[in-house]
Amino acid sequence: MHLARFPRARFAHLPTPLEPLPRLGAALGIDLWVKRDDCTGLAGGGNKTRKLEFLLGEALKQGADTLVTQGAVQSNHVRQTIAAGARFGLATEVILEERTGSKAGDYMGNGNVLLDKLMGAAIRYVLGGSDMVAELEVTAESVRQRGGKPYVIPGGGSNTIGALGYVDCARELVVQADQMDLRIDRLVTATGSAGTHAGLVAGFAALSVDIPILGFGVRAPKPKQEENVFNLAVATAEMIGAAGRVKREMVVADCDYVGEGYGLVDQGVIDALALAARTEGLLLDPVYSGKAMKGLIDQARKGAFKGERVVFLHTGGAQGLFGYQSVLEPALA
Ligand SMILES: *Cc1c(COP(=O)(O)O)cnc(C)c1O
């Protein structure tokens, strides 16, 4: 694998820190570390920054003048894509899906949505359950009709190009751990649109690094999530010259902590957000990293990581906390 073969726009703050979480680890009885991908820079950072370096590289190469993407109302991916567009002088048009059904004022207008508006994107809202792939094409066509050149980025930036960002993260993490003489027994991440998880799997496979990765799902049931991650990891590995290296058993998702559904917060998530905040001053997010931490906490308490050094990939998203004030505040009182 040789990532310099792919167009890339450089703006991420890399490498992100790899830090111990001694007080949270002690509370869970494991040796817990965090890879701080909430610190990637770009309007608050998060995991989409790494993907967008490669996606913007491709968009600029193609001479695009408008980025088109989609996400749920409180999408971190949308916020970061708008920021990347602003950074390179491209217009951004986004479609926000009312996926959670929430019409609360903070959900619809605060958090990521406020930042989207601050950075100046054209926003179109559609009902939950809409065909978002079709909606992307509707927007792209309207850009073409007025003579623009759209570059369409799928939800979450999760295609093979975006996944390259997490191939690079896999490499970065191993180099960093080796420099620190830090043996890693397991990597834990949230897994949603699959690009993060798939890029990590493809990256480790290409590097022959056998650290198991556990993805905590936030939406789809386990068979669907694992299939999505596996298919994207296989395609990504092929693209980086590591065809055939990704095996099905390398892809493991635990989707038992989704709760009521995507973007819906339950007491387990609130407890996880509070525990990380109160033991480490670490801000997780309500939709992804908080849900993954809910899973990690429960599994750790059941002894699943006994004797292991676990690295939690913090994928960012704390800006979304402000879209959930009406849900969080009563539970924290
Ligand atoms: C998008 C996102 C994820 C999920 O990453 P995928 O590549 O979509 O699976 C996790 N955490 C945060 C904060 C995100 O915004």
PDB file of N, CA and C in Angstrom, residues 21-81:
ATOM      1  N   LEU A  21      -6.397   6.589  29.505  1.00  0.00           N
ATOM      2  CA  LEU A  21      -7.587   7.050  30.234  1.00  0.00           C
ATOM      3  C   LEU A  21      -7.570   6.338  31.594  1.00  0.00           C
ATOM      4  N   PRO A  22      -6.652   6.756  32.498  1.00  0.00           N
ATOM      5  CA  PRO A  22      -6.439   5.983  33.723  1.00  0.00           C
ATOM      6  C   PRO A  22      -7.659   5.910  34.638  1.00  0.00           C
ATOM      7  N   ARG A  23      -8.382   7.016  34.769  1.00  0.00           N
ATOM      8  CA  ARG A  23      -9.492   7.024  35.730  1.00  0.00           C
ATOM      9  C   ARG A  23     -10.715   6.292  35.171  1.00  0.00           C
ATOM     10  N   LEU A  24     -10.975   6.460  33.888  1.00  0.00           N
ATOM     11  CA  LEU A  24     -12.079   5.711  33.275  1.00  0.00           C
ATOM     12  C   LEU A  24     -11.719   4.223  33.217  1.00  0.00           C
ATOM     13  N   GLY A  25     -10.462   3.934  32.875  1.00  0.00           N
ATOM     14  CA  GLY A  25      -9.999   2.542  32.840  1.00  0.00           C
ATOM     15  C   GLY A  25     -10.140   1.878  34.196  1.00  0.00           C
ATOM     16  N   ALA A  26      -9.758   2.599  35.260  1.00  0.00           N
ATOM     17  CA  ALA A  26      -9.853   2.037  36.617  1.00  0.00           C
ATOM     18  C   ALA A  26     -11.312   1.753  36.978  1.00  0.00           C
ATOM     19  N   ALA A  27     -12.205   2.642  36.560  1.00  0.00           N
ATOM     20  CA  ALA A  27     -13.630   2.449  36.851  1.00  0.00           C
ATOM     21  C   ALA A  27     -14.154   1.181  36.169  1.00  0.00           C
ATOM     22  N   LEU A  28     -13.517   0.793  35.068  1.00  0.00           N
ATOM     23  CA  LEU A  28     -13.979  -0.366  34.306  1.00  0.00           C
ATOM     24  C   LEU A  28     -13.102  -1.597  34.515  1.00  0.00           C
ATOM     25  N   GLY A  29     -11.982  -1.418  35.230  1.00  0.00           N
ATOM     26  CA  GLY A  29     -11.088  -2.546  35.487  1.00  0.00           C
ATOM     27  C   GLY A  29     -10.307  -3.009  34.264  1.00  0.00           C
ATOM     28  N   ILE A  30     -10.044  -2.081  33.322  1.00  0.00           N
ATOM     29  CA  ILE A  30      -9.217  -2.427  32.155  1.00  0.00           C
ATOM     30  C   ILE A  30      -8.164  -1.350  31.925  1.00  0.00           C
ATOM     31  N   ASP A  31      -7.170  -1.687  31.092  1.00  0.00           N
ATOM     32  CA  ASP A  31      -6.146  -0.711  30.717  1.00  0.00           C
ATOM     33  C   ASP A  31      -6.649  -0.007  29.462  1.00  0.00           C
ATOM     34  N   LEU A  32      -7.241   1.158  29.654  1.00  0.00           N
ATOM     35  CA  LEU A  32      -7.947   1.836  28.569  1.00  0.00           C
ATOM     36  C   LEU A  32      -7.175   3.048  28.045  1.00  0.00           C
ATOM     37  N   TRP A  33      -7.074   3.123  26.724  1.00  0.00           N
ATOM     38  CA  TRP A  33      -6.430   4.244  26.049  1.00  0.00           C
ATOM     39  C   TRP A  33      -7.407   4.824  25.030  1.00  0.00           C
ATOM     40  N   VAL A  34      -7.109   6.027  24.577  1.00  0.00           N
ATOM     41  CA  VAL A  34      -7.988   6.653  23.575  1.00  0.00           C
ATOM     42  C   VAL A  34      -7.149   7.213  22.432  1.00  0.00           C
ATOM     43  N   LYS A  35      -7.596   6.966  21.203  1.00  0.00           N
ATOM     44  CA  LYS A  35      -7.008   7.586  20.012  1.00  0.00           C
ATOM     45  C   LYS A  35      -7.890   8.778  19.692  1.00  0.00           C
ATOM     46  N   ARG A  36      -7.322   9.983  19.796  1.00  0.00           N
ATOM     47  CA  ARG A  36      -8.117  11.203  19.816  1.00  0.00           C
ATOM     48  C   ARG A  36      -8.443  11.730  18.412  1.00  0.00           C
ATOM     49  N   ASP A  37      -9.268  10.984  17.692  1.00  0.00           N
ATOM     50  CA  ASP A  37      -9.686  11.472  16.383  1.00  0.00           C
ATOM     51  C   ASP A  37     -10.799  12.513  16.469  1.00  0.00           C
ATOM     52  N   ASP A  38     -11.151  12.884  17.710  1.00  0.00           N
ATOM     53  CA  ASP A  38     -11.985  14.082  17.870  1.00  0.00           C
ATOM     54  C   ASP A  38     -11.111  15.333  17.691  1.00  0.00           C
ATOM     55  N   CYS A  39      -9.801  15.134  17.605  1.00  0.00           N
ATOM     56  CA  CYS A  39      -8.865  16.271  17.518  1.00  0.00           C
ATOM     57  C   CYS A  39      -8.232  16.383  16.134  1.00  0.00           C
ATOM     58  N   THR A  40      -8.950  15.996  15.101  1.00  0.00           N
ATOM     59  CA  THR A  40      -8.397  16.045  13.747  1.00  0.00           C
ATOM     60  C   THR A  40      -8.439  17.443  13.133  1.00  0.00           C
ATOM     61  N   GLY A  41      -9.006  18.408  13.865  1.00  0.00           N
ATOM     62  CA  GLY A  41      -9.110  19.762  13.304  1.00  0.00           C
ATOM     63  C   GLY A  41     -10.304  19.852  12.368  1.00  0.00           C
ATOM     64  N   LEU A  42     -10.441  20.967  11.667  1.00  0.00           N
ATOM     65  CA  LEU A  42     -11.525  21.226  10.726  1.00  0.00           C
ATOM     66  C   LEU A  42     -12.870  21.405  11.444  1.00  0.00           C
ATOM     67  N   ALA A  43     -13.110  22.616  11.912  1.00  0.00           N
ATOM     68  CA  ALA A  43     -14.405  22.989  12.481  1.00  0.00           C
ATOM     69  C   ALA A  43     -14.903  22.020  13.539  1.00  0.00           C
ATOM     70  N   GLY A  44     -14.022  21.699  14.475  1.00  0.00           N
ATOM     71  CA  GLY A  44     -14.418  20.834  15.583  1.00  0.00           C
ATOM     72  C   GLY A  44     -13.895  19.415  15.467  1.00  0.00           C
ATOM     73  N   GLY A  45     -13.404  19.042  14.317  1.00  0.00           N
ATOM     74  CA  GLY A  45     -12.776  17.727  14.167  1.00  0.00           C
ATOM     75  C   GLY A  45     -13.756  16.576  14.167  1.00  0.00           C
ATOM     76  N   GLY A  46     -13.198  15.373  14.223  1.00  0.00           N
ATOM     77  CA  GLY A  46     -13.991  14.151  14.148  1.00  0.00           C
ATOM     78  C   GLY A  46     -13.485  13.265  13.024  1.00  0.00           C
ATOM     79  N   ASN A  47     -14.105  12.086  12.921  1.00  0.00           N
ATOM     80  CA  ASN A  47     -13.543  11.089  12.001  1.00  0.00           C
ATOM     81  C   ASN A  47     -13.719  11.434  10.528  1.00  0.00           C
ATOM     82  N   LYS A  48     -14.661  12.335  10.191  1.00  0.00           N
ATOM     83  CA  LYS A  48     -14.861  12.638   8.778  1.00  0.00           C
ATOM     84  C   LYS A  48     -13.707  13.436   8.186  1.00  0.00           C
ATOM     85  N   THR A  49     -12.906  14.092   9.028  1.00  0.00           N
ATOM     86  CA  THR A  49     -11.792  14.887   8.503  1.00  0.00           C
ATOM     87  C   THR A  49     -10.830  14.023   7.694  1.00  0.00           C
ATOM     88  N   ARG A  50     -10.471  12.857   8.240  1.00  0.00           N
ATOM     89  CA  ARG A  50      -9.514  11.997   7.520  1.00  0.00           C
ATOM     90  C   ARG A  50     -10.082  11.543   6.176  1.00  0.00           C
ATOM     91  N   LYS A  51     -11.366  11.194   6.174  1.00  0.00           N
ATOM     92  CA  LYS A  51     -11.982  10.751   4.917  1.00  0.00           C
ATOM     93  C   LYS A  51     -12.000  11.899   3.911  1.00  0.00           C
ATOM     94  N   LEU A  52     -12.326  13.093   4.419  1.00  0.00           N
ATOM     95  CA  LEU A  52     -12.472  14.249   3.532  1.00  0.00           C
ATOM     96  C   LEU A  52     -11.148  14.664   2.902  1.00  0.00           C
ATOM     97  N   GLU A  53     -10.024  14.345   3.512  1.00  0.00           N
ATOM     98  CA  GLU A  53      -8.748  14.670   2.861  1.00  0.00           C
ATOM     99  C   GLU A  53      -8.657  13.985   1.496  1.00  0.00           C
ATOM    100  N   PHE A  54      -9.088  12.728   1.446  1.00  0.00           N
ATOM    101  CA  PHE A  54      -9.021  11.991   0.182  1.00  0.00           C
ATOM    102  C   PHE A  54     -10.189  12.355  -0.747  1.00  0.00           C
ATOM    103  N   LEU A  55     -11.366  12.594  -0.155  1.00  0.00           N
ATOM    104  CA  LEU A  55     -12.527  12.969  -0.975  1.00  0.00           C
ATOM    105  C   LEU A  55     -12.322  14.341  -1.612  1.00  0.00           C
ATOM    106  N   LEU A  56     -11.786  15.290  -0.843  1.00  0.00           N
ATOM    107  CA  LEU A  56     -11.503  16.623  -1.397  1.00  0.00           C
ATOM    108  C   LEU A  56     -10.400  16.547  -2.440  1.00  0.00           C
ATOM    109  N   GLY A  57      -9.412  15.689  -2.190  1.00  0.00           N
ATOM    110  CA  GLY A  57      -8.347  15.490  -3.181  1.00  0.00           C
ATOM    111  C   GLY A  57      -8.943  15.114  -4.524  1.00  0.00           C
ATOM    112  N   GLU A  58      -9.890  14.199  -4.500  1.00  0.00           N
ATOM    113  CA  GLU A  58     -10.537  13.728  -5.731  1.00  0.00           C
ATOM    114  C   GLU A  58     -11.438  14.822  -6.329  1.00  0.00           C
ATOM    115  N   ALA A  59     -12.194  15.509  -5.470  1.00  0.00           N
ATOM    116  CA  ALA A  59     -13.096  16.573  -5.954  1.00  0.00           C
ATOM    117  C   ALA A  59     -12.301  17.679  -6.651  1.00  0.00           C
ATOM    118  N   LEU A  60     -11.189  18.062  -6.067  1.00  0.00           N
ATOM    119  CA  LEU A  60     -10.366  19.133  -6.641  1.00  0.00           C
ATOM    120  C   LEU A  60      -9.734  18.671  -7.945  1.00  0.00           C
ATOM    121  N   LYS A  61      -9.312  17.412  -7.973  1.00  0.00           N
ATOM    122  CA  LYS A  61      -8.721  16.851  -9.199  1.00  0.00           C
ATOM    123  C   LYS A  61      -9.732  16.880 -10.342  1.00  0.00           C
ATOM    124  N   GLN A  62     -10.995  16.605 -10.000  1.00  0.00           N
ATOM    125  CA  GLN A  62     -12.042  16.601 -11.032  1.00  0.00           C
ATOM    126  C   GLN A  62     -12.531  18.003 -11.398  1.00  0.00           C
ATOM    127  N   GLY A  63     -12.043  19.014 -10.705  1.00  0.00           N
ATOM    128  CA  GLY A  63     -12.447  20.385 -11.008  1.00  0.00           C
ATOM    129  C   GLY A  63     -13.842  20.731 -10.542  1.00  0.00           C
ATOM    130  N   ALA A  64     -14.314  20.066  -9.497  1.00  0.00           N
ATOM    131  CA  ALA A  64     -15.660  20.347  -8.976  1.00  0.00           C
ATOM    132  C   ALA A  64     -15.717  21.746  -8.371  1.00  0.00           C
ATOM    133  N   ASP A  65     -16.914  22.353  -8.409  1.00  0.00           N
ATOM    134  CA  ASP A  65     -17.083  23.641  -7.727  1.00  0.00           C
ATOM    135  C   ASP A  65     -18.110  23.577  -6.603  1.00  0.00           C
ATOM    136  N   THR A  66     -18.792  22.442  -6.488  1.00  0.00           N
ATOM    137  CA  THR A  66     -19.818  22.298  -5.451  1.00  0.00           C
ATOM    138  C   THR A  66     -19.764  20.892  -4.843  1.00  0.00           C
ATOM    139  N   LEU A  67     -19.695  20.813  -3.530  1.00  0.00           N
ATOM    140  CA  LEU A  67     -19.794  19.526  -2.845  1.00  0.00           C
ATOM    141  C   LEU A  67     -21.259  19.265  -2.534  1.00  0.00           C
ATOM    142  N   VAL A  68     -21.690  18.023  -2.727  1.00  0.00           N
ATOM    143  CA  VAL A  68     -23.067  17.641  -2.420  1.00  0.00           C
ATOM    144  C   VAL A  68     -22.999  16.444  -1.491  1.00  0.00           C
ATOM    145  N   THR A  69     -23.664  16.543  -0.339  1.00  0.00           N
ATOM    146  CA  THR A  69     -23.693  15.372   0.537  1.00  0.00           C
ATOM    147  C   THR A  69     -24.978  15.360   1.359  1.00  0.00           C
ATOM    148  N   GLN A  70     -25.125  14.325   2.179  1.00  0.00           N
ATOM    149  CA  GLN A  70     -26.348  14.168   2.976  1.00  0.00           C
ATOM    150  C   GLN A  70     -26.035  13.540   4.323  1.00  0.00           C
ATOM    151  N   GLY A  71     -26.977  13.688   5.250  1.00  0.00           N
ATOM    152  CA  GLY A  71     -26.829  13.056   6.557  1.00  0.00           C
ATOM    153  C   GLY A  71     -28.088  13.277   7.367  1.00  0.00           C
ATOM    154  N   ALA A  72     -28.107  12.734   8.576  1.00  0.00           N
ATOM    155  CA  ALA A  72     -29.193  13.033   9.508  1.00  0.00           C
ATOM    156  C   ALA A  72     -29.063  14.498   9.936  1.00  0.00           C
ATOM    157  N   VAL A  73     -30.120  15.039  10.552  1.00  0.00           N
ATOM    158  CA  VAL A  73     -30.132  16.467  10.895  1.00  0.00           C
ATOM    159  C   VAL A  73     -28.872  16.868  11.678  1.00  0.00           C
ATOM    160  N   GLN A  74     -28.515  16.071  12.704  1.00  0.00           N
ATOM    161  CA  GLN A  74     -27.346  16.410  13.531  1.00  0.00           C
ATOM    162  C   GLN A  74     -26.061  15.754  13.018  1.00  0.00           C
ATOM    163  N   SER A  75     -25.944  15.623  11.714  1.00  0.00           N
ATOM    164  CA  SER A  75     -24.786  14.954  11.116  1.00  0.00           C
ATOM    165  C   SER A  75     -23.468  15.702  11.346  1.00  0.00           C
ATOM    166  N   ASN A  76     -22.500  14.975  11.886  1.00  0.00           N
ATOM    167  CA  ASN A  76     -21.144  15.533  11.998  1.00  0.00           C
ATOM    168  C   ASN A  76     -20.467  15.536  10.633  1.00  0.00           C
ATOM    169  N   HIS A  77     -20.805  14.530   9.851  1.00  0.00           N
ATOM    170  CA  HIS A  77     -20.227  14.433   8.502  1.00  0.00           C
ATOM    171  C   HIS A  77     -20.601  15.648   7.655  1.00  0.00           C
ATOM    172  N   VAL A  78     -21.852  16.060   7.751  1.00  0.00           N
ATOM    173  CA  VAL A  78     -22.303  17.228   6.992  1.00  0.00           C
ATOM    174  C   VAL A  78     -21.562  18.479   7.462  1.00  0.00           C
ATOM    175  N   ARG A  79     -21.471  18.642   8.789  1.00  0.00           N
ATOM    176  CA  ARG A  79     -20.737  19.807   9.319  1.00  0.00           C
ATOM    177  C   ARG A  79     -19.299  19.845   8.786  1.00  0.00           C
ATOM    178  N   GLN A  80     -18.636  18.704   8.818  1.00  0.00           N
ATOM    179  CA  GLN A  80     -17.230  18.694   8.399  1.00  0.00           C
ATOM    180  C   GLN A  80     -17.075  18.862   6.887  1.00  0.00           C
ATOM    181  N   THR A  81     -18.035  18.354   6.126  1.00  0.00           N
ATOM    182  CA  THR A  81     -17.963  18.518   4.668  1.00  0.00           C
ATOM    183  C   THR A  81     -18.140  19.988   4.290  1.00  0.00           C
TER     184      THR A  81
END
